[in-house]
Amino acid sequence: MIFKEKTKTQPISKEQVWVSWKRIKQGGKAMGVDQISIAMIESNPRKYLYPLWNRLSSGSYFPPAVRECEIPKGDGKTRKLGIPTVLDRVAQDVIKQELEKIAEPQFHQSSFGYRPNKSAHQALEQCANYCWKRWYVVDVDIKGFFDNIDHELMLQMLRGLTDARHILLYCERWLKAPMQTPDGLIIQRTKGSPQGGVISPLLANIYLNVVFDRWISETQPLIVFERYADDIVMHTRSIEQSEFILDKLKIRLKQYKLEVSESKTKIVYCYRTVRQFKEKKNIPVSFDFLGYTFKPRLCQKTDGEKFWGYRPAISRKGQTKILKECRRLAFQNWTSFDINKLSQILRPKIRGWINYYGKFRISEMQFVFMKINRRIAVWLKRRYKINTIGQSYSRLKRIIRTFPTIFEHWKFGFVV
């Protein structure tokens, strides 16, 4: 350790701050309003971390404003994030680690978001299994959830979980921390927990555990569901049951200052061609969940027999997200690199896309990888001054025969 222990009024040790710092510096590098970077703290940790511990352990720590940042959403709109300072992320992680140990045993097994030993793929697998067993899905979208968390209700839930004064003290301060706009205007917040904070996902889980998970388990024990943060999918057996539970949910959410997005919330018929289509044609037969689209698809058993199932594969929004990133990188212009260097730089990106979106029906990623191969062909054309794109593709085919695994997606047969 870089400093000695002292007794303080709040039970927060220097070891907790140090461990949280090591965890935070492995994550996002974005700076907050103070413009202090991870590199600056790493160069002199005592200068920054000791005062942070001193204020945290004495109860005098007040979080600075979060920096407003807008990121594009899949529907063309933007989502506002609140980026805390690096040191504030360290402070949040300290309290998060304590609060998570208290809250985690209270969470429902079908809550998958931002929890240890839980993943989006587990949520998708469970969702696919229940879509096979039950004919209907209620795809729920909560309107502006993170922006509309009620502070007083949130604090009441926290008091029901713990009486640890330092946890309650700092959670309240983080909830009420102001936001600074790009032009420097400070906005006081009276509700919401800004996305981008380390502790925000945990607070969201605590809120929805009371609002949704515990409520539906107690009042509608036959309803099964998956929840990943504020993305909720409920599985039902009839259109009448779907409409009933959706009406009940709207009432429940209203009690906690929330509402569903009428344009995005829908009842879906998990139709497969082995069944007679018995619903009206305006009933949707597909929905998106965690970057995947669930819809009727032709499947194949291990013995080769084909059948119609209701399975997930990469969504159109997921494809668009990947292609936007390819446009941003514009790697077809990296003509100063040889092909080994190009593949080395792209490897983590492509591997990440395959690991997430290729978990179910990787064959549906063919369109994306065709576009990536096109950019590689353009790179060849520009680097080696090849006359036509057709000649560039011919050269690309020769490279594939010689180096069939140099690009990650080629290992899975996505070649020219």
mmCIF file of C-alpha atoms in Angstrom, residues 7-277:
data_model
loop_
_atom_site.group_PDB
_atom_site.id
_atom_site.type_symbol
_atom_site.label_atom_id
_atom_site.label_comp_id
_atom_site.label_asym_id
_atom_site.label_seq_id
_atom_site.Cartn_x
_atom_site.Cartn_y
_atom_site.Cartn_z
ATOM 1 C CA THR A 7 -9.159 5.871 12.150
ATOM 2 C CA LYS A 8 -12.042 7.797 10.569
ATOM 3 C CA THR A 9 -15.763 8.298 11.227
ATOM 4 C CA GLN A 10 -16.880 6.249 8.186
ATOM 5 C CA PRO A 11 -15.806 2.593 7.861
ATOM 6 C CA ILE A 12 -13.971 2.988 4.550
ATOM 7 C CA SER A 13 -10.391 1.767 4.398
ATOM 8 C CA LYS A 14 -7.521 2.746 2.145
ATOM 9 C CA GLU A 15 -7.434 -0.836 0.873
ATOM 10 C CA GLN A 16 -10.986 -0.461 -0.446
ATOM 11 C CA VAL A 17 -10.039 2.705 -2.313
ATOM 12 C CA TRP A 18 -6.896 1.092 -3.720
ATOM 13 C CA VAL A 19 -8.704 -2.043 -4.920
ATOM 14 C CA SER A 20 -11.450 0.051 -6.513
ATOM 15 C CA TRP A 21 -8.865 2.227 -8.228
ATOM 16 C CA LYS A 22 -7.212 -0.852 -9.766
ATOM 17 C CA ARG A 23 -10.605 -1.973 -11.026
ATOM 18 C CA ILE A 24 -11.593 1.433 -12.457
ATOM 19 C CA LYS A 25 -8.344 1.993 -14.325
ATOM 20 C CA GLN A 26 -9.023 -1.172 -16.334
ATOM 21 C CA GLY A 27 -12.324 0.255 -17.608
ATOM 22 C CA GLY A 28 -13.379 3.299 -19.620
ATOM 23 C CA LYS A 29 -10.861 6.122 -20.042
ATOM 24 C CA ALA A 30 -13.357 8.985 -20.389
ATOM 25 C CA MET A 31 -12.627 12.031 -18.202
ATOM 26 C CA GLY A 32 -15.158 13.993 -16.190
ATOM 27 C CA VAL A 33 -15.580 17.707 -15.607
ATOM 28 C CA ASP A 34 -12.251 18.012 -13.743
ATOM 29 C CA GLN A 35 -10.285 16.726 -16.790
ATOM 30 C CA ILE A 36 -8.197 14.441 -14.570
ATOM 31 C CA SER A 37 -7.234 11.338 -16.542
ATOM 32 C CA ILE A 38 -6.365 7.815 -15.466
ATOM 33 C CA ALA A 39 -2.776 8.413 -16.623
ATOM 34 C CA MET A 40 -2.479 11.461 -14.361
ATOM 35 C CA ILE A 41 -3.655 9.495 -11.320
ATOM 36 C CA GLU A 42 -1.446 6.547 -12.219
ATOM 37 C CA SER A 43 1.611 8.792 -12.343
ATOM 38 C CA ASN A 44 1.032 9.993 -8.753
ATOM 39 C CA PRO A 45 -1.655 7.906 -6.997
ATOM 40 C CA ARG A 46 -0.952 9.292 -3.528
ATOM 41 C CA LYS A 47 -1.674 12.843 -4.690
ATOM 42 C CA TYR A 48 -5.182 11.895 -5.828
ATOM 43 C CA LEU A 49 -6.250 8.782 -3.912
ATOM 44 C CA TYR A 50 -5.230 9.836 -0.411
ATOM 45 C CA PRO A 51 -7.460 12.978 -0.406
ATOM 46 C CA LEU A 52 -10.281 10.884 -1.881
ATOM 47 C CA TRP A 53 -10.024 8.342 0.940
ATOM 48 C CA ASN A 54 -9.686 11.128 3.494
ATOM 49 C CA ARG A 55 -12.952 12.742 2.407
ATOM 50 C CA LEU A 56 -14.815 9.442 1.957
ATOM 51 C CA SER A 57 -13.837 8.144 5.390
ATOM 52 C CA SER A 58 -14.685 11.415 7.135
ATOM 53 C CA GLY A 59 -18.113 11.802 5.494
ATOM 54 C CA SER A 60 -17.098 15.038 3.771
ATOM 55 C CA TYR A 61 -16.982 13.723 0.197
ATOM 56 C CA PHE A 62 -19.373 15.447 -2.203
ATOM 57 C CA PRO A 63 -19.373 14.200 -5.802
ATOM 58 C CA PRO A 64 -18.665 16.753 -8.532
ATOM 59 C CA ALA A 65 -21.110 17.305 -11.383
ATOM 60 C CA VAL A 66 -21.338 14.583 -14.006
ATOM 61 C CA ARG A 67 -20.444 15.522 -17.569
ATOM 62 C CA GLU A 68 -23.337 15.290 -20.016
ATOM 63 C CA CYS A 69 -22.540 13.231 -23.090
ATOM 64 C CA GLU A 70 -24.867 12.113 -25.874
ATOM 65 C CA ILE A 71 -24.425 8.820 -27.718
ATOM 66 C CA PRO A 72 -26.444 7.603 -30.726
ATOM 67 C CA LYS A 73 -29.144 4.973 -30.241
ATOM 68 C CA GLY A 74 -30.127 2.330 -32.758
ATOM 69 C CA ASP A 75 -33.319 4.173 -33.719
ATOM 70 C CA GLY A 76 -31.470 7.313 -34.810
ATOM 71 C CA LYS A 77 -32.097 9.167 -31.552
ATOM 72 C CA THR A 78 -29.532 9.917 -28.862
ATOM 73 C CA ARG A 79 -29.170 8.799 -25.269
ATOM 74 C CA LYS A 80 -27.820 11.149 -22.613
ATOM 75 C CA LEU A 81 -25.073 9.788 -20.396
ATOM 76 C CA GLY A 82 -23.670 11.329 -17.247
ATOM 77 C CA ILE A 83 -19.905 10.741 -17.105
ATOM 78 C CA PRO A 84 -18.489 11.034 -13.564
ATOM 79 C CA THR A 85 -14.889 12.018 -12.934
ATOM 80 C CA VAL A 86 -12.380 9.188 -12.659
ATOM 81 C CA LEU A 87 -12.010 9.733 -8.911
ATOM 82 C CA ASP A 88 -15.775 9.787 -8.474
ATOM 83 C CA ARG A 89 -15.943 6.443 -10.303
ATOM 84 C CA VAL A 90 -13.449 5.085 -7.780
ATOM 85 C CA ALA A 91 -15.600 6.369 -4.904
ATOM 86 C CA GLN A 92 -18.732 4.879 -6.460
ATOM 87 C CA ASP A 93 -17.015 1.521 -6.875
ATOM 88 C CA VAL A 94 -16.065 1.469 -3.185
ATOM 89 C CA ILE A 95 -19.710 1.820 -2.126
ATOM 90 C CA LYS A 96 -20.959 -0.415 -4.942
ATOM 91 C CA GLN A 97 -18.848 -3.340 -3.746
ATOM 92 C CA GLU A 98 -20.350 -3.080 -0.262
ATOM 93 C CA LEU A 99 -23.919 -2.515 -1.418
ATOM 94 C CA GLU A 100 -23.767 -5.314 -3.988
ATOM 95 C CA LYS A 101 -22.968 -7.890 -1.303
ATOM 96 C CA ILE A 102 -26.113 -6.812 0.574
ATOM 97 C CA ALA A 103 -28.440 -6.519 -2.425
ATOM 98 C CA GLU A 104 -27.323 -9.466 -4.535
ATOM 99 C CA PRO A 105 -29.032 -12.202 -2.452
ATOM 100 C CA GLN A 106 -32.325 -10.281 -2.785
ATOM 101 C CA PHE A 107 -32.345 -10.289 -6.600
ATOM 102 C CA HIS A 108 -34.503 -12.601 -8.703
ATOM 103 C CA GLN A 109 -32.834 -15.412 -10.646
ATOM 104 C CA SER A 110 -34.336 -14.069 -13.895
ATOM 105 C CA SER A 111 -32.607 -10.704 -13.465
ATOM 106 C CA PHE A 112 -29.446 -10.897 -15.595
ATOM 107 C CA GLY A 113 -28.163 -7.355 -16.063
ATOM 108 C CA TYR A 114 -24.971 -6.081 -14.396
ATOM 109 C CA ARG A 115 -24.750 -8.916 -11.914
ATOM 110 C CA PRO A 116 -21.808 -11.164 -11.049
ATOM 111 C CA ASN A 117 -21.954 -14.561 -12.798
ATOM 112 C CA LYS A 118 -24.884 -13.413 -14.955
ATOM 113 C CA SER A 119 -24.678 -12.538 -18.644
ATOM 114 C CA ALA A 120 -26.724 -11.354 -21.597
ATOM 115 C CA HIS A 121 -26.226 -14.731 -23.285
ATOM 116 C CA GLN A 122 -27.826 -16.483 -20.315
ATOM 117 C CA ALA A 123 -30.823 -14.155 -20.621
ATOM 118 C CA LEU A 124 -31.050 -14.852 -24.354
ATOM 119 C CA GLU A 125 -30.857 -18.625 -23.848
ATOM 120 C CA GLN A 126 -33.598 -18.575 -21.218
ATOM 121 C CA CYS A 127 -35.712 -16.330 -23.431
ATOM 122 C CA ALA A 128 -35.342 -18.719 -26.378
ATOM 123 C CA ASN A 129 -36.349 -21.690 -24.227
ATOM 124 C CA TYR A 130 -39.488 -19.985 -22.924
ATOM 125 C CA CYS A 131 -40.410 -18.760 -26.414
ATOM 126 C CA TRP A 132 -40.525 -22.429 -27.424
ATOM 127 C CA LYS A 133 -42.712 -23.395 -24.467
ATOM 128 C CA ARG A 134 -45.093 -20.434 -24.469
ATOM 129 C CA TRP A 135 -46.841 -18.850 -27.408
ATOM 130 C CA TYR A 136 -46.760 -15.168 -26.470
ATOM 131 C CA VAL A 137 -44.295 -12.541 -25.339
ATOM 132 C CA VAL A 138 -44.887 -9.125 -23.789
ATOM 133 C CA ASP A 139 -41.907 -7.034 -24.872
ATOM 134 C CA VAL A 140 -41.748 -4.163 -22.360
ATOM 135 C CA ASP A 141 -39.900 -0.895 -22.827
ATOM 136 C CA ILE A 142 -39.885 1.481 -19.833
ATOM 137 C CA LYS A 143 -39.895 5.080 -21.010
ATOM 138 C CA GLY A 144 -36.735 6.909 -19.930
ATOM 139 C CA PHE A 145 -36.180 4.606 -16.972
ATOM 140 C CA PHE A 146 -32.793 5.887 -15.778
ATOM 141 C CA ASP A 147 -33.967 9.497 -16.145
ATOM 142 C CA ASN A 148 -37.131 8.947 -14.096
ATOM 143 C CA ILE A 149 -36.038 7.000 -11.022
ATOM 144 C CA ASP A 150 -37.703 8.730 -8.072
ATOM 145 C CA HIS A 151 -35.060 9.740 -5.540
ATOM 146 C CA GLU A 152 -37.197 9.425 -2.419
ATOM 147 C CA LEU A 153 -38.532 6.011 -3.425
ATOM 148 C CA MET A 154 -35.008 4.895 -4.273
ATOM 149 C CA LEU A 155 -33.746 5.987 -0.857
ATOM 150 C CA GLN A 156 -36.642 4.208 0.865
ATOM 151 C CA MET A 157 -35.620 0.985 -0.896
ATOM 152 C CA LEU A 158 -32.009 1.470 0.160
ATOM 153 C CA ARG A 159 -33.054 2.015 3.770
ATOM 154 C CA GLY A 160 -34.965 -1.260 3.565
ATOM 155 C CA LEU A 161 -31.756 -3.020 2.513
ATOM 156 C CA THR A 162 -29.203 -1.524 4.881
ATOM 157 C CA ASP A 163 -28.758 0.856 7.767
ATOM 158 C CA ALA A 164 -25.098 1.503 6.920
ATOM 159 C CA ARG A 165 -24.896 5.281 7.211
ATOM 160 C CA HIS A 166 -22.051 5.783 4.741
ATOM 161 C CA ILE A 167 -23.830 3.791 2.006
ATOM 162 C CA LEU A 168 -27.066 5.755 2.417
ATOM 163 C CA LEU A 169 -25.198 9.055 2.673
ATOM 164 C CA TYR A 170 -23.190 8.692 -0.508
ATOM 165 C CA CYS A 171 -25.943 7.056 -2.573
ATOM 166 C CA GLU A 172 -28.146 10.059 -1.827
ATOM 167 C CA ARG A 173 -25.397 12.455 -2.859
ATOM 168 C CA TRP A 174 -24.766 10.592 -6.114
ATOM 169 C CA LEU A 175 -28.455 10.556 -6.932
ATOM 170 C CA LYS A 176 -28.631 14.320 -6.486
ATOM 171 C CA ALA A 177 -25.300 15.213 -8.106
ATOM 172 C CA PRO A 178 -25.803 17.943 -10.747
ATOM 173 C CA MET A 179 -25.072 17.579 -14.442
ATOM 174 C CA GLN A 180 -22.836 19.862 -16.502
ATOM 175 C CA THR A 181 -23.838 20.401 -20.128
ATOM 176 C CA PRO A 182 -21.247 20.699 -22.935
ATOM 177 C CA ASP A 183 -21.536 24.502 -22.795
ATOM 178 C CA GLY A 184 -20.744 24.540 -19.055
ATOM 179 C CA LEU A 185 -24.267 25.026 -17.680
ATOM 180 C CA ILE A 186 -24.866 23.282 -14.324
ATOM 181 C CA ILE A 187 -28.271 21.565 -14.078
ATOM 182 C CA GLN A 188 -29.639 20.412 -10.736
ATOM 183 C CA ARG A 189 -31.337 17.017 -10.909
ATOM 184 C CA THR A 190 -34.454 16.109 -8.910
ATOM 185 C CA LYS A 191 -34.918 12.600 -10.295
ATOM 186 C CA GLY A 192 -33.036 9.916 -12.185
ATOM 187 C CA SER A 193 -29.698 8.183 -11.888
ATOM 188 C CA PRO A 194 -27.435 9.128 -14.791
ATOM 189 C CA GLN A 195 -26.317 6.316 -17.063
ATOM 190 C CA GLY A 196 -22.550 6.197 -17.110
ATOM 191 C CA GLY A 197 -22.065 6.012 -13.353
ATOM 192 C CA VAL A 198 -20.513 2.929 -11.766
ATOM 193 C CA ILE A 199 -23.256 2.577 -9.159
ATOM 194 C CA SER A 200 -26.217 3.437 -11.419
ATOM 195 C CA PRO A 201 -26.809 -0.119 -12.761
ATOM 196 C CA LEU A 202 -26.893 -1.503 -9.214
ATOM 197 C CA LEU A 203 -29.350 1.184 -8.089
ATOM 198 C CA ALA A 204 -31.478 0.400 -11.163
ATOM 199 C CA ASN A 205 -31.536 -3.280 -10.258
ATOM 200 C CA ILE A 206 -32.556 -2.481 -6.680
ATOM 201 C CA TYR A 207 -35.353 -0.225 -7.934
ATOM 202 C CA LEU A 208 -36.750 -2.675 -10.487
ATOM 203 C CA ASN A 209 -36.340 -5.617 -8.140
ATOM 204 C CA VAL A 210 -38.980 -3.980 -5.956
ATOM 205 C CA VAL A 211 -41.068 -2.443 -8.723
ATOM 206 C CA PHE A 212 -41.172 -5.465 -11.034
ATOM 207 C CA ASP A 213 -39.353 -8.676 -10.032
ATOM 208 C CA ARG A 214 -40.716 -9.091 -6.520
ATOM 209 C CA TRP A 215 -44.175 -7.822 -7.499
ATOM 210 C CA ILE A 216 -44.692 -10.186 -10.426
ATOM 211 C CA SER A 217 -43.272 -13.159 -8.511
ATOM 212 C CA GLU A 218 -45.710 -12.584 -5.664
ATOM 213 C CA THR A 219 -48.833 -11.572 -7.613
ATOM 214 C CA GLN A 220 -48.380 -13.578 -10.846
ATOM 215 C CA PRO A 221 -46.173 -16.562 -9.936
ATOM 216 C CA LEU A 222 -47.015 -18.418 -13.174
ATOM 217 C CA ILE A 223 -45.544 -15.656 -15.343
ATOM 218 C CA VAL A 224 -41.920 -16.226 -16.348
ATOM 219 C CA PHE A 225 -39.671 -13.438 -17.554
ATOM 220 C CA GLU A 226 -36.191 -12.167 -18.297
ATOM 221 C CA ARG A 227 -34.987 -8.768 -17.181
ATOM 222 C CA TYR A 228 -31.698 -7.173 -18.192
ATOM 223 C CA ALA A 229 -31.574 -3.786 -16.428
ATOM 224 C CA ASP A 230 -34.690 -2.043 -17.777
ATOM 225 C CA ASP A 231 -35.234 -4.443 -20.722
ATOM 226 C CA ILE A 232 -38.064 -6.816 -19.787
ATOM 227 C CA VAL A 233 -39.560 -9.781 -21.637
ATOM 228 C CA MET A 234 -42.544 -11.643 -20.148
ATOM 229 C CA HIS A 235 -43.779 -15.000 -21.501
ATOM 230 C CA THR A 236 -47.503 -15.794 -21.476
ATOM 231 C CA ARG A 237 -49.872 -18.463 -22.807
ATOM 232 C CA SER A 238 -52.576 -16.361 -24.477
ATOM 233 C CA ILE A 239 -53.307 -12.938 -25.888
ATOM 234 C CA GLU A 240 -55.805 -12.366 -23.078
ATOM 235 C CA GLN A 241 -53.206 -13.161 -20.421
ATOM 236 C CA SER A 242 -50.735 -10.861 -22.185
ATOM 237 C CA GLU A 243 -53.160 -7.949 -22.219
ATOM 238 C CA PHE A 244 -54.115 -8.571 -18.592
ATOM 239 C CA ILE A 245 -50.546 -8.600 -17.277
ATOM 240 C CA LEU A 246 -49.578 -5.570 -19.379
ATOM 241 C CA ASP A 247 -52.472 -3.561 -17.916
ATOM 242 C CA LYS A 248 -51.455 -4.588 -14.410
ATOM 243 C CA LEU A 249 -47.837 -3.634 -15.109
ATOM 244 C CA LYS A 250 -48.810 -0.156 -16.309
ATOM 245 C CA ILE A 251 -50.648 0.434 -13.020
ATOM 246 C CA ARG A 252 -47.691 -0.876 -11.028
ATOM 247 C CA LEU A 253 -45.167 1.309 -12.843
ATOM 248 C CA LYS A 254 -47.324 4.388 -12.380
ATOM 249 C CA GLN A 255 -47.199 3.876 -8.605
ATOM 250 C CA TYR A 256 -43.413 4.236 -8.843
ATOM 251 C CA LYS A 257 -43.381 7.272 -11.183
ATOM 252 C CA LEU A 258 -42.626 5.187 -14.286
ATOM 253 C CA GLU A 259 -44.501 4.375 -17.490
ATOM 254 C CA VAL A 260 -44.154 2.078 -20.479
ATOM 255 C CA SER A 261 -43.297 3.398 -23.905
ATOM 256 C CA GLU A 262 -46.509 2.794 -25.853
ATOM 257 C CA SER A 263 -44.692 2.880 -29.198
ATOM 258 C CA LYS A 264 -42.080 0.274 -28.206
ATOM 259 C CA THR A 265 -44.027 -2.020 -25.872
ATOM 260 C CA LYS A 266 -45.843 -4.793 -27.726
ATOM 261 C CA ILE A 267 -47.427 -8.236 -27.484
ATOM 262 C CA VAL A 268 -45.743 -10.751 -29.790
ATOM 263 C CA TYR A 269 -47.040 -14.071 -31.104
ATOM 264 C CA CYS A 270 -44.205 -16.629 -31.097
ATOM 265 C CA TYR A 271 -45.434 -18.120 -34.348
ATOM 266 C CA ARG A 272 -43.833 -21.181 -35.955
ATOM 267 C CA THR A 273 -45.089 -22.682 -39.185
ATOM 268 C CA VAL A 274 -45.818 -26.029 -37.528
ATOM 269 C CA ARG A 275 -48.727 -24.223 -35.878
ATOM 270 C CA GLN A 276 -51.718 -22.761 -37.562
ATOM 271 C CA PHE A 277 -51.434 -18.980 -37.473
#
